[in-house]
mmCIF file of C-alpha atoms in Angstrom:
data_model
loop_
_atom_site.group_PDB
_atom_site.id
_atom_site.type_symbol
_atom_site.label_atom_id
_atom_site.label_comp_id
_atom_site.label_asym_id
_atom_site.label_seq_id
_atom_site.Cartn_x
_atom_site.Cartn_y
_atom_site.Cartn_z
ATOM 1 C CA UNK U 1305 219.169 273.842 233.944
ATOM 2 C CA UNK U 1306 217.454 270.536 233.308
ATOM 3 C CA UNK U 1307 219.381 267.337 233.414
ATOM 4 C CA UNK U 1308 218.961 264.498 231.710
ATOM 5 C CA UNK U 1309 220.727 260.641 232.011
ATOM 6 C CA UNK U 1310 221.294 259.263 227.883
ATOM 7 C CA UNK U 1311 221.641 255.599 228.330
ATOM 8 C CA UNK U 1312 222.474 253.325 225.221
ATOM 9 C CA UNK U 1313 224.946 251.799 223.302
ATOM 10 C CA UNK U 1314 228.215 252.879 221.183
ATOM 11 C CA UNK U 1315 225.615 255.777 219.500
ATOM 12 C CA UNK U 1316 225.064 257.010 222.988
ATOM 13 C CA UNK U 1317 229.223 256.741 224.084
ATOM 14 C CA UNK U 1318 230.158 258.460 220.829
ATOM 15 C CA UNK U 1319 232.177 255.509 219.159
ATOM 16 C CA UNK U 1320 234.972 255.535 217.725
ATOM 17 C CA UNK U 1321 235.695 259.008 219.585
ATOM 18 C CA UNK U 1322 234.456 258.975 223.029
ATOM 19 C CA UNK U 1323 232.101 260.916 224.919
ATOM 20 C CA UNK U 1324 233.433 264.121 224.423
ATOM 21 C CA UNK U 1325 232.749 263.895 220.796
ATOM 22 C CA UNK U 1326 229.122 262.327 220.844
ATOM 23 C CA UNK U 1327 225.504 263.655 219.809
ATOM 24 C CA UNK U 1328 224.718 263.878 223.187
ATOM 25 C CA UNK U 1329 227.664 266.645 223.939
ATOM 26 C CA UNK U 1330 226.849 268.621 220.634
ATOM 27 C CA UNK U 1331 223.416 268.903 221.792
ATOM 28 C CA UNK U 1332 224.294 270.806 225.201
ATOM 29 C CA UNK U 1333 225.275 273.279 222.876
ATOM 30 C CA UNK U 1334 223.222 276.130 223.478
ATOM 31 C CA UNK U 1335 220.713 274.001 225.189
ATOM 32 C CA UNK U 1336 219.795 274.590 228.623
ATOM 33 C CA UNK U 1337 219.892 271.042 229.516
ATOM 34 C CA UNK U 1338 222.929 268.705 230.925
ATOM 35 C CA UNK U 1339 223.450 265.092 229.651
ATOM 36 C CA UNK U 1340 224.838 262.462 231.180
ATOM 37 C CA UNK U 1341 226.531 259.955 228.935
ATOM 38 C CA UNK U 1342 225.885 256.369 229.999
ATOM 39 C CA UNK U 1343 226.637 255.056 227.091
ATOM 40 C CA UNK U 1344 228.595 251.714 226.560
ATOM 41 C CA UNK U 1345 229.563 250.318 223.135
ATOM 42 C CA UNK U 1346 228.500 246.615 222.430
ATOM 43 C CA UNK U 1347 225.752 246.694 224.822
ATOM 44 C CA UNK U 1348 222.157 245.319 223.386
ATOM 45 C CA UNK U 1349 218.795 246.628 225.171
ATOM 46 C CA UNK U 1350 218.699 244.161 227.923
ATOM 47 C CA UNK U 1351 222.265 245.228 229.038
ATOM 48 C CA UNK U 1352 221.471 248.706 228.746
ATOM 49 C CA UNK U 1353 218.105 248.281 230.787
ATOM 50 C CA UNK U 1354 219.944 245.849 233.536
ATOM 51 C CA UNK U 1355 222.591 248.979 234.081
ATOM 52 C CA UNK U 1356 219.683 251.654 234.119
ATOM 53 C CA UNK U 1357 217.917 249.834 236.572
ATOM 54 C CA UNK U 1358 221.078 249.643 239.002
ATOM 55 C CA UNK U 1359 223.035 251.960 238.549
ATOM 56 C CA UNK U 1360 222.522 255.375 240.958
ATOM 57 C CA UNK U 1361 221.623 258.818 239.178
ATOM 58 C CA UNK U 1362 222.588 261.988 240.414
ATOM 59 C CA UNK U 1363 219.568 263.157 242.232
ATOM 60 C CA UNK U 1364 218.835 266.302 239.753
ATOM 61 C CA UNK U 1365 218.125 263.822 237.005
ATOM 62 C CA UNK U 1366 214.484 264.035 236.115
ATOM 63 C CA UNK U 1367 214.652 262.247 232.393
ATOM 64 C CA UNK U 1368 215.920 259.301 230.636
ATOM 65 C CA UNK U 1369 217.522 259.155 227.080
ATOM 66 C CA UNK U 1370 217.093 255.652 225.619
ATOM 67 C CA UNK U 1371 219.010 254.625 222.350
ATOM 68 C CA UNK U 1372 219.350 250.793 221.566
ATOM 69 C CA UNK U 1373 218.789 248.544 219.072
ATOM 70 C CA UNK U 1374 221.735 247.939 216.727
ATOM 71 C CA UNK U 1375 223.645 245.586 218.788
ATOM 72 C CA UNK U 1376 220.195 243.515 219.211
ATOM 73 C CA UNK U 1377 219.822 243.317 215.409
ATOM 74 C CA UNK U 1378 223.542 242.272 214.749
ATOM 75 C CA UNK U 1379 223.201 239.746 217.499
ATOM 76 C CA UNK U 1380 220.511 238.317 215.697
ATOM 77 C CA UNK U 1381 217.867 239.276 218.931
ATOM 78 C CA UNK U 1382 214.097 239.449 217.883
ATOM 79 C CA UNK U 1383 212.343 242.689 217.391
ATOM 80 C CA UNK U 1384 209.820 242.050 219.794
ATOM 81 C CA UNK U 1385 212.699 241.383 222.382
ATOM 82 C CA UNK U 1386 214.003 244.409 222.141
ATOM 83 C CA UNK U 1387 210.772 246.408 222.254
ATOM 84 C CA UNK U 1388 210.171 244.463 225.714
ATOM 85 C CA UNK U 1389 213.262 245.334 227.177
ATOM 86 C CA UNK U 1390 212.929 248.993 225.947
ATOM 87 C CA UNK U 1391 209.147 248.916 227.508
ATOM 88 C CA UNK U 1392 210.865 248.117 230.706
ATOM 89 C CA UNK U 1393 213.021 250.744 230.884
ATOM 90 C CA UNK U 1394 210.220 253.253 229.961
ATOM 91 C CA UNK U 1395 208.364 251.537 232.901
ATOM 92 C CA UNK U 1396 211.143 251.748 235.286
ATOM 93 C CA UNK U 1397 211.430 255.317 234.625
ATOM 94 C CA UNK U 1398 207.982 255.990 234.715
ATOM 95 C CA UNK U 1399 207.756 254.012 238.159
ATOM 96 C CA UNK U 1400 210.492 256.504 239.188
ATOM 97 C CA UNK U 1401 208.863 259.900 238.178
ATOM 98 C CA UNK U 1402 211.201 260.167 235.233
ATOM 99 C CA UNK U 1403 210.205 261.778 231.777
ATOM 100 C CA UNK U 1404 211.408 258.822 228.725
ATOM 101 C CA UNK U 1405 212.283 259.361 225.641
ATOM 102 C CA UNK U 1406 213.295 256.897 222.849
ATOM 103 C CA UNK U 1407 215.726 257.533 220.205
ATOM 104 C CA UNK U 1408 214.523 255.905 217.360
ATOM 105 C CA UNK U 1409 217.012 253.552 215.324
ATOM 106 C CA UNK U 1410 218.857 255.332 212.594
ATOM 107 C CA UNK U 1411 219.300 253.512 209.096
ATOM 108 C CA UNK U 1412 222.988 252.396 208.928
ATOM 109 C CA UNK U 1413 224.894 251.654 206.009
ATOM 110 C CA UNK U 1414 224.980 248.388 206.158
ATOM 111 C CA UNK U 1415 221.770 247.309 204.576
ATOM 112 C CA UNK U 1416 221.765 243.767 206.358
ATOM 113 C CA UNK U 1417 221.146 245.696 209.422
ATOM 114 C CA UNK U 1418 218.741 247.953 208.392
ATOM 115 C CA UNK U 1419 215.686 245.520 207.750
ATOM 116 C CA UNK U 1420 215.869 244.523 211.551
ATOM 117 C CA UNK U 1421 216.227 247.939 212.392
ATOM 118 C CA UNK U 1422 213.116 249.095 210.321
ATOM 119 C CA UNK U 1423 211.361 245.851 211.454
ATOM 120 C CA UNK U 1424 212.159 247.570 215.518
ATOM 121 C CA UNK U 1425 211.459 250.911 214.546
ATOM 122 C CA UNK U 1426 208.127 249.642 213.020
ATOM 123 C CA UNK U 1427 206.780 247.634 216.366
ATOM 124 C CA UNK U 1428 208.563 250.980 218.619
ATOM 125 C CA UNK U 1429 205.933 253.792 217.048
ATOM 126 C CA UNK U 1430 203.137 251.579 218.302
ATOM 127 C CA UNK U 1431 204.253 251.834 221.778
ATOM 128 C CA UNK U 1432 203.266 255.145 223.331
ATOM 129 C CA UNK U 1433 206.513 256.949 223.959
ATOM 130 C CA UNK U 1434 208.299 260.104 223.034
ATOM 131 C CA UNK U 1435 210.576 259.622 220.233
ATOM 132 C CA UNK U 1436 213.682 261.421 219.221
ATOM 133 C CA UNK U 1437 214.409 261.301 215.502
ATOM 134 C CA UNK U 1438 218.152 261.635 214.801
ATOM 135 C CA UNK U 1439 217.551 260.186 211.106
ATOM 136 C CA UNK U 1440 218.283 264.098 209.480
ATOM 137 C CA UNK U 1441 221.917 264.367 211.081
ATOM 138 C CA UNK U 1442 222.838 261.444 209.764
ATOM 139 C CA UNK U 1443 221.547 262.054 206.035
ATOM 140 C CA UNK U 1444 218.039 260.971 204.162
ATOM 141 C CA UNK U 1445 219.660 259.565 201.103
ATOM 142 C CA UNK U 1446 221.789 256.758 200.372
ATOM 143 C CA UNK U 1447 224.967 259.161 199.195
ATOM 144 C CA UNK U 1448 224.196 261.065 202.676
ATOM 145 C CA UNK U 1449 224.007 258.067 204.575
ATOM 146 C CA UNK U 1450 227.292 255.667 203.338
ATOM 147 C CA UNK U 1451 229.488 259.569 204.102
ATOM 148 C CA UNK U 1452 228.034 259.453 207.480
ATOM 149 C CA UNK U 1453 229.386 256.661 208.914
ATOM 150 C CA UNK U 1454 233.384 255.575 209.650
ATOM 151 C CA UNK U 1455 232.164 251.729 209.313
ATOM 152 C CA UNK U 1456 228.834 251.540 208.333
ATOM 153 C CA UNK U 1457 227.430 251.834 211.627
ATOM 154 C CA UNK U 1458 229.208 254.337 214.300
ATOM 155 C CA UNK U 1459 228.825 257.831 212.839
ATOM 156 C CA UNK U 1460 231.341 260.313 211.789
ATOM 157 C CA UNK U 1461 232.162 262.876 214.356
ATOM 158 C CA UNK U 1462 231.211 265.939 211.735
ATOM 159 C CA UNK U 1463 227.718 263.493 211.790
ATOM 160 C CA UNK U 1464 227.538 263.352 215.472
ATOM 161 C CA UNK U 1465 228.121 267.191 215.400
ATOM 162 C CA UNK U 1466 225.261 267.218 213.067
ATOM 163 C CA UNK U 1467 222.862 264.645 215.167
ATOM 164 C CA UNK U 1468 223.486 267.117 218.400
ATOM 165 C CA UNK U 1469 221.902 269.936 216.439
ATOM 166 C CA UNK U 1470 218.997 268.232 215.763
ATOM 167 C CA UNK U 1471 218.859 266.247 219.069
ATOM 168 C CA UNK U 1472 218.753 269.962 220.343
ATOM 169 C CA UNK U 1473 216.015 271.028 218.851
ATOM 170 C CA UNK U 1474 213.779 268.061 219.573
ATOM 171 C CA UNK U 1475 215.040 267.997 223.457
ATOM 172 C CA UNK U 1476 214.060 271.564 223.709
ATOM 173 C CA UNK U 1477 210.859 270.530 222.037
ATOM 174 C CA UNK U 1478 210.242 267.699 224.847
ATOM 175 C CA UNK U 1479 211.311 270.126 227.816
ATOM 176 C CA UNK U 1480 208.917 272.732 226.313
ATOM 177 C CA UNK U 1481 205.742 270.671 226.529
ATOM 178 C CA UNK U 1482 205.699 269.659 229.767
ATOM 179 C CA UNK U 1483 205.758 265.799 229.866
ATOM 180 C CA UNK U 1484 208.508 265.505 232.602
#
């Protein structure tokens, strides 16, 4: 069993539902890795770094799941903010011996948001990291993408369902090759 710390934001906790309903406990499903869900809604990438960086992880936790960005956008933060606090976690982990992985932003429903979003995602894939892609659970198309979300933003819990499956399959991916 591999085991794995998921730190982020209300995408990470599983908003509106809670933790028991997130991606990150649909992807356990069949996978033969444990996550632990550290994520708080409302938090932007700073916040989410500064409780990384203190907080204690059980000692079997060899990887960090990092999903951020929203909150920064609809707080009106700079992209190349968040990309330095999200470097700093990846560093911090690295410093640590921890594997890092990024979940890449997902495109909301609100299209407001989604330009800063894109505008993060675009100045994240020149970093080098491992990214996770949850963009197929939640739906490639417009029609897909408005029946995904209870708000706009926080996904329905049939679409976290779906985001664990894929999750899954990437994780496993990430385990397979090594770079832990």
């Amino acid at each position: 069993m591999r085991y794995i710390a998921c730190f982020g934001d209300s995408l990470i906790e599983g908003f509106p539902f809670g933790p028991e309903c997130s991606w990150c406990k649909a992807a356990e499903q069949g996978g033969d890795f444990r996550l632990f869900n550290y994520g708080v809604c409302g938090e932007c990438c700073d916040d989410i770094f500064w409780r990384l960086s203190h907080i204690m992880l059980p000692e079997q936790v060899e990887a960090i799941i990092f999903m951020g960005g929203a909150n920064d956008a609809l707080c009106g933060r700079r992209p190349d903010q968040v990309v330095r606090d999200i470097m700093k976690a990846a560093e911090f982990a690295k410093a640590r011996g921890l594997g890092f992985a990024l979940v890449l932003p997902l495109i909301s429903a609100e299209t407001e948001l989604n330009g800063a979003l894109a505008e993060i995602t675009k100045l994240l894939k020149q970093q080098d990291l491992y990214f996770l892609d949850l963009q197929e659970g939640v739906g490639l198309n417009p029609e897909e993408i408005a029946r995904a979300y209870v708000d706009g933003v926080h996904p329905t819990a049939a679409t976290y369902g779906r985001m664990g499956a894929v999750a899954r399959r990437q994780i496993k991916n990430w385990l397979e090759r090594g770079e832990l």
